[in-house]
Amino acid sequence: MGHGYEKLYVVRAEARGIVDAAARAWQGPGRERDLLVQSLKAAGAATLAWAVSGWWLKDPVALMAPWVAVVLVQATVYRSLFKGLQQLVAIAVGTLLAAGVETLTGNTLISVALVLPVVMLLSNWPRLGDQGIYGPTTALFTLTSAPVSSLTVSHRLLQALLGAAIGIAVNALILPPVHLRNVRENLSSLAHGTQETLASIAEALAQGDWSADTPADWRRLAGRLQQRHESLRSARLWSHESLRLNPRLPWKSREKLPPTLPPESEDQRWSAIVAEVGAVVSTMVDVADENRSIPTPDQQPLRDYGHLLADLAAACEARAEMICEPAAPNGARGELDDARGQLDEALEAVERRHGALHKQLTDERYVSPGTTAVLGTLLIQAQNIWHDIAPDTWPRATAGA
C-alpha cells in the first residue's frame, strides 16, 4: 500500500513539473519557451518536408526528407549546418555501400551480413560525430524497404538532401536560437551556490557543534558547486556557437559578445573562487574528521574564522545580485548601485575580520601551535577568495595580510 502511494506521489510530482514548465513557457522567455519553440520548429520542418516529398512530389522514399529534417533543427544554426553535413555523409556512405553489395550478391540477407559490420565501424569515425549512426540505419532501410536500384538510391540521396535543406532553413530563418540568457543564469547560480556553501560552513563553525553528517553535507555542496561550474562552461560554449552563422544578428556583431552578456573574465573569476572554496571544504572535512592526525583548532579562533566565511558569503551574495542585474538604465541602475554598496560593505567587513584574525594567530599567548598551523592554511584560502571576489577597482583587494 505504501509503495502504491509513493508511486502516486511521484506521478503527481511529475505532472506538477509538466504543468509548471508549461506555465513558465507561457509567462515569458526562458529555457522552457526555448524548448517549446525548437520542438515546434522541428515538427514544422518535418511536416513541410513530408508535404514537399510525399504529397507534392509523391516520391517512393519520401520518408527520408522528414526524417532528416526533424533531426537537423538543432539548438544552434551552426550546429544544424555542421550536423547536416555529417548526416549527409553518413547517409550517402550507408546507401552507396548497401546498394553496391546488393548489386554484387543479389541476396538481401548476405548483403545485410556484409554491410552492417563495415558501416557500424564507420559510424564510430570521430569526424561523423553522433551522426555516424545514420550510416547503418540508412543501409538497413536501403536493403530492406524496397528493391535496390539506381533510381531508388538516387531518390534516397536526393530526399536526404531535401530534408537537410528544409531543416536547416527552418532553423535559420524562423526564430534562429541565440543562447545568451543561460550564461547569466548559470553564472548567477554559481555565485549563489558559492554563497550557500560558505554560509553553511560558517553556520557550523559559529554553532561549534558538528554532527557526523556535517562533513558529508559540505562535500555535497562542493560537488554541486562543481556541477554548476561545468554548467556555466557548457552555457558559455553554447552562447559562442549560437552567435556563429546566425541570420538573426548583424554580420558585424556575430563574432562579438553582446554587451548584455557577462564577460568571460567573470567565468574565470568564479572558477578561481570555486577552486578555493573546494580547498576550504577539503581542509574543514579533515578538521572535522576525528580519525585524522590534523589537530583540532581552538574553538574561539575557529568561530572567528566562521564569521570571516559569513562575510565572504555576504560578498558572494552581493556579487550574485550584480550578475542578475545587467547594465540597464533607470530602475535597474539603482538596484545595481545597491548591490555594489552591499559588496563594498561586505568586503570592508572581510578586511577587518581577516586582519584581526591574522593578528590573533601570530600571538602565541592566545592560540596553540596546532591552531596556528591549521587556521593559517584556512586563512590563506579565505584571503584568496576575498581577492577574487573584490572588483579590480577595489584597492584594498591587493593589500597583504
XYZ file of C-alpha atoms in Angstrom:
401
model
C 0.000 0.000 0.000
C 2.796 2.387 0.917
C 4.615 1.592 -2.300
C 1.480 2.481 -4.267
C 1.210 5.846 -2.514
C 4.860 6.501 -3.279
C 4.279 5.840 -6.987
C 1.218 8.095 -6.938
C 3.270 10.846 -5.297
C 5.960 10.550 -7.993
C 3.349 10.703 -10.773
C 1.745 13.774 -9.209
C 5.132 15.464 -8.798
C 5.984 14.812 -12.440
C 2.565 16.102 -13.547
C 3.087 19.232 -11.440
C 6.505 19.676 -13.036
C 5.000 19.487 -16.523
C 2.275 21.993 -15.637
C 4.818 24.372 -14.077
C 7.067 24.117 -17.147
C 4.114 24.888 -19.428
C 3.214 27.891 -17.262
C 6.784 29.224 -17.394
C 6.839 28.792 -21.175
C 3.605 30.788 -21.410
C 4.658 33.533 -18.994
C 7.876 34.683 -20.647
C 11.280 33.905 -22.168
C 13.225 31.074 -20.589
C 14.516 27.577 -21.139
C 11.024 26.114 -21.288
C 9.939 28.507 -24.037
C 13.168 27.855 -25.962
C 12.454 24.117 -25.795
C 8.874 24.667 -26.924
C 9.947 26.801 -29.880
C 12.600 24.293 -31.009
C 10.150 21.391 -30.705
C 7.513 23.185 -32.766
C 10.127 24.139 -35.359
C 11.295 20.522 -35.661
C 7.717 19.314 -36.072
C 7.037 22.041 -38.630
C 10.195 21.203 -40.599
C 9.238 17.519 -40.737
C 5.696 18.373 -41.828
C 6.947 20.700 -44.555
C 9.462 18.112 -45.775
C 6.743 15.446 -45.991
C 4.381 17.860 -47.776
C 7.034 18.514 -50.425
C 8.382 14.973 -50.825
C 5.356 12.798 -50.128
C 2.343 14.900 -51.025
C 3.644 17.090 -53.845
C 6.455 15.039 -55.417
C 4.951 11.641 -54.387
C 8.436 10.219 -54.051
C 8.613 6.464 -53.231
C 11.182 7.100 -50.485
C 9.597 10.306 -49.157
C 10.256 9.211 -45.549
C 13.904 10.286 -45.853
C 13.100 14.003 -46.132
C 11.085 14.469 -42.885
C 13.380 12.020 -41.083
C 16.424 14.171 -41.829
C 14.581 17.494 -41.389
C 13.359 16.764 -37.865
C 16.866 15.853 -36.700
C 18.550 18.927 -38.129
C 16.535 21.515 -36.205
C 19.390 21.774 -33.720
C 19.994 24.090 -30.788
C 22.084 26.480 -32.943
C 22.212 27.355 -36.639
C 25.900 26.467 -36.797
C 25.163 23.046 -35.297
C 22.384 22.470 -37.832
C 24.805 23.093 -40.710
C 27.610 21.055 -39.172
C 25.380 18.134 -38.195
C 23.683 18.291 -41.588
C 26.967 17.747 -43.413
C 27.882 14.875 -41.098
C 24.497 13.236 -41.521
C 24.503 13.547 -45.316
C 27.935 11.912 -45.480
C 26.772 9.063 -43.209
C 23.589 8.553 -45.235
C 25.477 8.609 -48.543
C 28.049 6.089 -47.299
C 25.381 3.743 -45.907
C 23.222 3.974 -49.025
C 26.015 3.505 -51.566
C 27.680 0.638 -49.693
C 24.366 -1.173 -49.276
C 23.450 -0.686 -52.946
C 26.881 -1.813 -54.145
C 26.924 -5.009 -52.072
C 23.314 -5.838 -53.019
C 24.201 -5.474 -56.694
C 27.175 -7.835 -56.284
C 25.452 -10.523 -54.170
C 21.833 -10.277 -55.238
C 20.795 -11.503 -51.767
C 19.397 -9.262 -49.037
C 20.452 -11.447 -46.090
C 24.031 -11.789 -47.307
C 24.165 -8.063 -48.053
C 22.982 -7.185 -44.544
C 25.567 -9.524 -43.016
C 28.375 -7.993 -45.081
C 27.407 -4.315 -44.968
C 26.421 -3.819 -41.314
C 29.829 -4.631 -39.739
C 31.522 -2.165 -42.101
C 29.079 0.704 -41.634
C 28.928 0.127 -37.868
C 32.690 0.596 -37.722
C 32.433 3.697 -39.910
C 29.700 5.083 -37.629
C 32.347 5.419 -34.896
C 34.548 7.643 -37.064
C 35.101 10.807 -34.982
C 34.553 13.085 -37.977
C 30.950 11.881 -38.215
C 30.298 12.584 -34.532
C 26.927 11.422 -33.236
C 25.533 11.411 -36.781
C 27.515 8.290 -37.719
C 24.648 6.036 -36.606
C 22.663 7.168 -39.646
C 25.047 5.153 -41.825
C 23.926 1.703 -40.610
C 20.258 2.711 -40.248
C 20.184 4.027 -43.814
C 21.933 0.886 -45.056
C 19.202 -1.223 -43.426
C 16.447 0.896 -44.962
C 18.097 0.637 -48.360
C 18.376 -3.165 -48.220
C 15.012 -3.989 -46.654
C 12.460 -1.343 -47.675
C 12.409 -1.581 -51.493
C 14.124 -3.149 -54.473
C 17.623 -1.704 -54.744
C 18.186 0.170 -57.986
C 19.938 3.252 -59.235
C 16.569 5.046 -59.170
C 15.781 4.303 -55.511
C 19.350 5.055 -54.462
C 19.356 8.429 -56.209
C 15.906 9.253 -54.792
C 17.057 8.354 -51.277
C 20.061 10.655 -51.514
C 18.046 13.487 -53.041
C 15.355 13.176 -50.363
C 18.015 13.310 -47.651
C 19.418 16.453 -49.239
C 15.919 17.955 -49.449
C 15.210 17.189 -45.791
C 18.547 18.674 -44.726
C 17.865 21.856 -46.683
C 14.397 22.249 -45.165
C 15.532 21.513 -41.607
C 18.457 23.942 -41.782
C 16.355 26.642 -43.457
C 13.582 26.409 -40.872
C 16.076 26.626 -38.006
C 17.951 29.547 -39.574
C 15.024 31.624 -40.786
C 12.340 31.080 -38.128
C 13.432 32.435 -34.741
C 17.040 31.248 -35.011
C 18.184 30.339 -31.480
C 20.555 32.624 -29.585
C 21.693 31.128 -26.267
C 22.769 34.132 -24.220
C 20.422 34.072 -21.257
C 21.785 30.743 -19.970
C 25.232 32.231 -19.363
C 23.878 34.838 -16.963
C 21.572 32.299 -15.280
C 24.363 29.763 -14.749
C 26.821 32.406 -13.584
C 24.289 33.699 -11.075
C 23.538 30.139 -9.944
C 27.259 29.506 -9.418
C 27.614 32.665 -7.323
C 24.580 31.779 -5.195
C 25.907 28.228 -4.780
C 29.231 29.597 -3.565
C 27.429 31.808 -1.064
C 25.380 28.820 0.137
C 28.483 26.669 0.645
C 30.384 29.333 2.569
C 27.326 30.186 4.682
C 26.825 26.520 5.573
C 30.395 26.155 6.835
C 30.184 29.491 8.659
C 26.993 28.424 10.453
C 28.542 25.138 11.594
C 31.631 26.934 12.907
C 29.530 29.524 14.731
C 27.494 26.828 16.492
C 30.579 24.751 17.262
C 28.509 21.561 17.373
C 29.089 19.315 14.346
C 27.270 16.109 13.638
C 28.676 13.123 11.806
C 26.729 14.229 8.704
C 28.204 17.734 8.604
C 31.327 16.884 6.519
C 29.132 14.896 4.104
C 26.878 17.950 3.697
C 29.910 20.093 2.904
C 31.112 17.574 0.312
C 27.654 17.532 -1.239
C 27.598 21.324 -1.514
C 31.102 21.360 -3.010
C 30.091 18.680 -5.515
C 27.004 20.660 -6.526
C 29.225 23.710 -6.931
C 31.433 21.810 -9.378
C 28.359 20.754 -11.349
C 27.229 24.361 -11.598
C 30.701 25.318 -12.763
C 30.510 22.717 -15.538
C 27.062 24.013 -16.482
C 28.498 27.513 -16.813
C 31.278 26.269 -19.094
C 28.717 24.467 -21.252
C 26.448 27.532 -21.395
C 29.380 29.739 -22.451
C 30.232 27.353 -25.298
C 26.601 27.322 -26.416
C 26.472 31.123 -26.396
C 29.549 31.376 -28.614
C 28.212 28.773 -31.016
C 24.765 30.360 -31.249
C 26.359 33.614 -32.471
C 28.021 31.880 -35.426
C 26.233 31.944 -38.805
C 23.104 33.332 -37.160
C 20.998 35.477 -39.541
C 19.201 36.945 -36.541
C 22.275 39.049 -35.744
C 24.003 41.729 -37.847
C 27.056 40.437 -39.697
C 29.465 42.676 -37.821
C 28.318 41.544 -34.368
C 28.167 37.772 -34.866
C 31.648 37.081 -33.597
C 31.356 39.532 -30.688
C 29.610 39.057 -27.381
C 26.614 41.367 -26.887
C 27.071 43.990 -24.170
C 24.329 42.353 -22.027
C 26.336 39.126 -21.766
C 28.673 38.870 -18.729
C 32.318 38.946 -19.850
C 34.360 35.755 -19.778
C 36.555 37.309 -17.093
C 33.629 36.676 -14.717
C 33.791 32.971 -15.593
C 37.486 32.952 -14.747
C 36.859 34.841 -11.514
C 34.270 32.324 -10.287
C 36.318 29.375 -11.490
C 39.124 30.520 -9.183
C 36.690 31.154 -6.313
C 35.134 27.692 -6.693
C 38.585 26.112 -6.575
C 39.421 27.958 -3.345
C 36.067 27.096 -1.787
C 36.759 23.464 -2.627
C 40.102 23.768 -0.822
C 38.348 25.232 2.250
C 35.837 22.383 2.227
C 38.620 19.812 1.923
C 40.514 21.313 4.869
C 37.380 21.605 7.006
C 36.444 17.974 6.295
C 39.888 16.949 7.534
C 39.488 19.101 10.637
C 36.069 17.571 11.373
C 37.334 14.008 10.915
C 38.338 12.634 14.313
C 40.348 9.832 12.702
C 42.739 12.263 11.007
C 46.004 13.344 12.596
C 45.280 17.037 11.962
C 44.946 18.854 15.307
C 41.587 20.409 16.074
C 41.956 24.223 16.288
C 40.891 26.152 19.353
C 37.166 26.931 19.398
C 37.307 30.728 19.561
C 39.628 31.245 16.530
C 37.507 28.700 14.677
C 34.353 30.695 15.454
C 36.116 33.880 14.306
C 37.011 32.128 11.073
C 33.358 31.200 10.683
C 32.456 34.902 10.929
C 35.025 35.607 8.209
C 33.389 32.994 5.953
C 29.989 34.550 6.684
C 31.315 37.918 5.494
C 32.700 36.248 2.358
C 29.297 34.632 1.782
C 27.680 38.084 2.004
C 30.179 39.364 -0.572
C 29.302 36.450 -2.866
C 25.609 37.245 -2.488
C 26.221 40.876 -3.466
C 28.273 39.711 -6.448
C 25.419 37.404 -7.445
C 22.965 40.324 -7.374
C 25.280 42.306 -9.636
C 25.292 39.414 -12.111
C 21.488 39.200 -12.033
C 21.185 42.887 -12.928
C 22.562 43.570 -16.418
C 23.762 47.028 -17.299
C 20.482 48.883 -17.705
C 19.175 52.433 -17.205
C 16.628 53.815 -14.759
C 15.346 51.434 -12.049
C 17.780 48.602 -12.699
C 20.672 51.029 -12.350
C 19.568 51.836 -8.791
C 19.428 48.142 -7.880
C 22.900 47.649 -9.344
C 24.253 50.526 -7.244
C 22.665 48.984 -4.139
C 24.379 45.670 -4.857
C 27.713 47.436 -5.302
C 27.223 49.211 -1.998
C 26.498 45.888 -0.271
C 29.604 44.400 -1.847
C 31.776 47.243 -0.552
C 30.347 46.822 2.946
C 30.938 43.077 2.899
C 34.500 43.488 1.643
C 35.265 46.045 4.349
C 33.966 43.582 6.947
C 36.141 40.847 5.413
C 39.172 43.114 5.573
C 38.618 43.935 9.253
C 37.905 40.330 10.226
C 40.825 38.989 8.229
C 43.278 41.453 9.756
C 42.110 40.769 13.312
C 42.239 37.001 12.884
C 45.672 37.147 11.260
C 46.971 39.227 14.145
C 45.455 36.817 16.653
C 47.081 33.788 15.018
C 50.535 35.366 15.267
C 50.213 35.816 19.035
C 51.287 32.601 20.780
C 49.669 33.756 24.038
C 46.178 33.282 22.599
C 46.433 30.292 20.243
C 48.183 26.935 20.239
C 50.779 25.974 17.598
C 48.306 23.447 16.130
C 45.691 26.159 15.746
C 48.196 28.436 14.016
C 49.116 25.732 11.506
C 45.559 24.718 10.569
C 43.905 28.127 10.741
C 46.837 29.673 8.897
C 46.069 27.446 5.917
C 42.377 28.261 6.116
C 43.168 31.966 6.373
C 45.239 31.889 3.179
C 42.388 30.163 1.365
C 39.912 32.745 2.610
C 42.251 35.546 1.560
C 42.380 34.127 -1.969
C 38.573 34.055 -2.100
C 38.479 37.634 -0.840
C 40.899 38.837 -3.508
C 38.979 37.056 -6.284
C 35.598 38.431 -5.186
C 36.820 42.002 -4.907
C 36.458 44.153 -8.060
C 39.646 45.202 -9.809
C 38.912 48.794 -8.763
C 38.855 47.888 -5.076
C 42.370 48.918 -3.966
C 42.377 47.021 -0.691
C 41.884 43.746 -2.543
C 45.620 43.606 -3.186
C 46.627 44.516 0.328
C 48.795 41.988 2.108
C 47.569 40.251 5.188
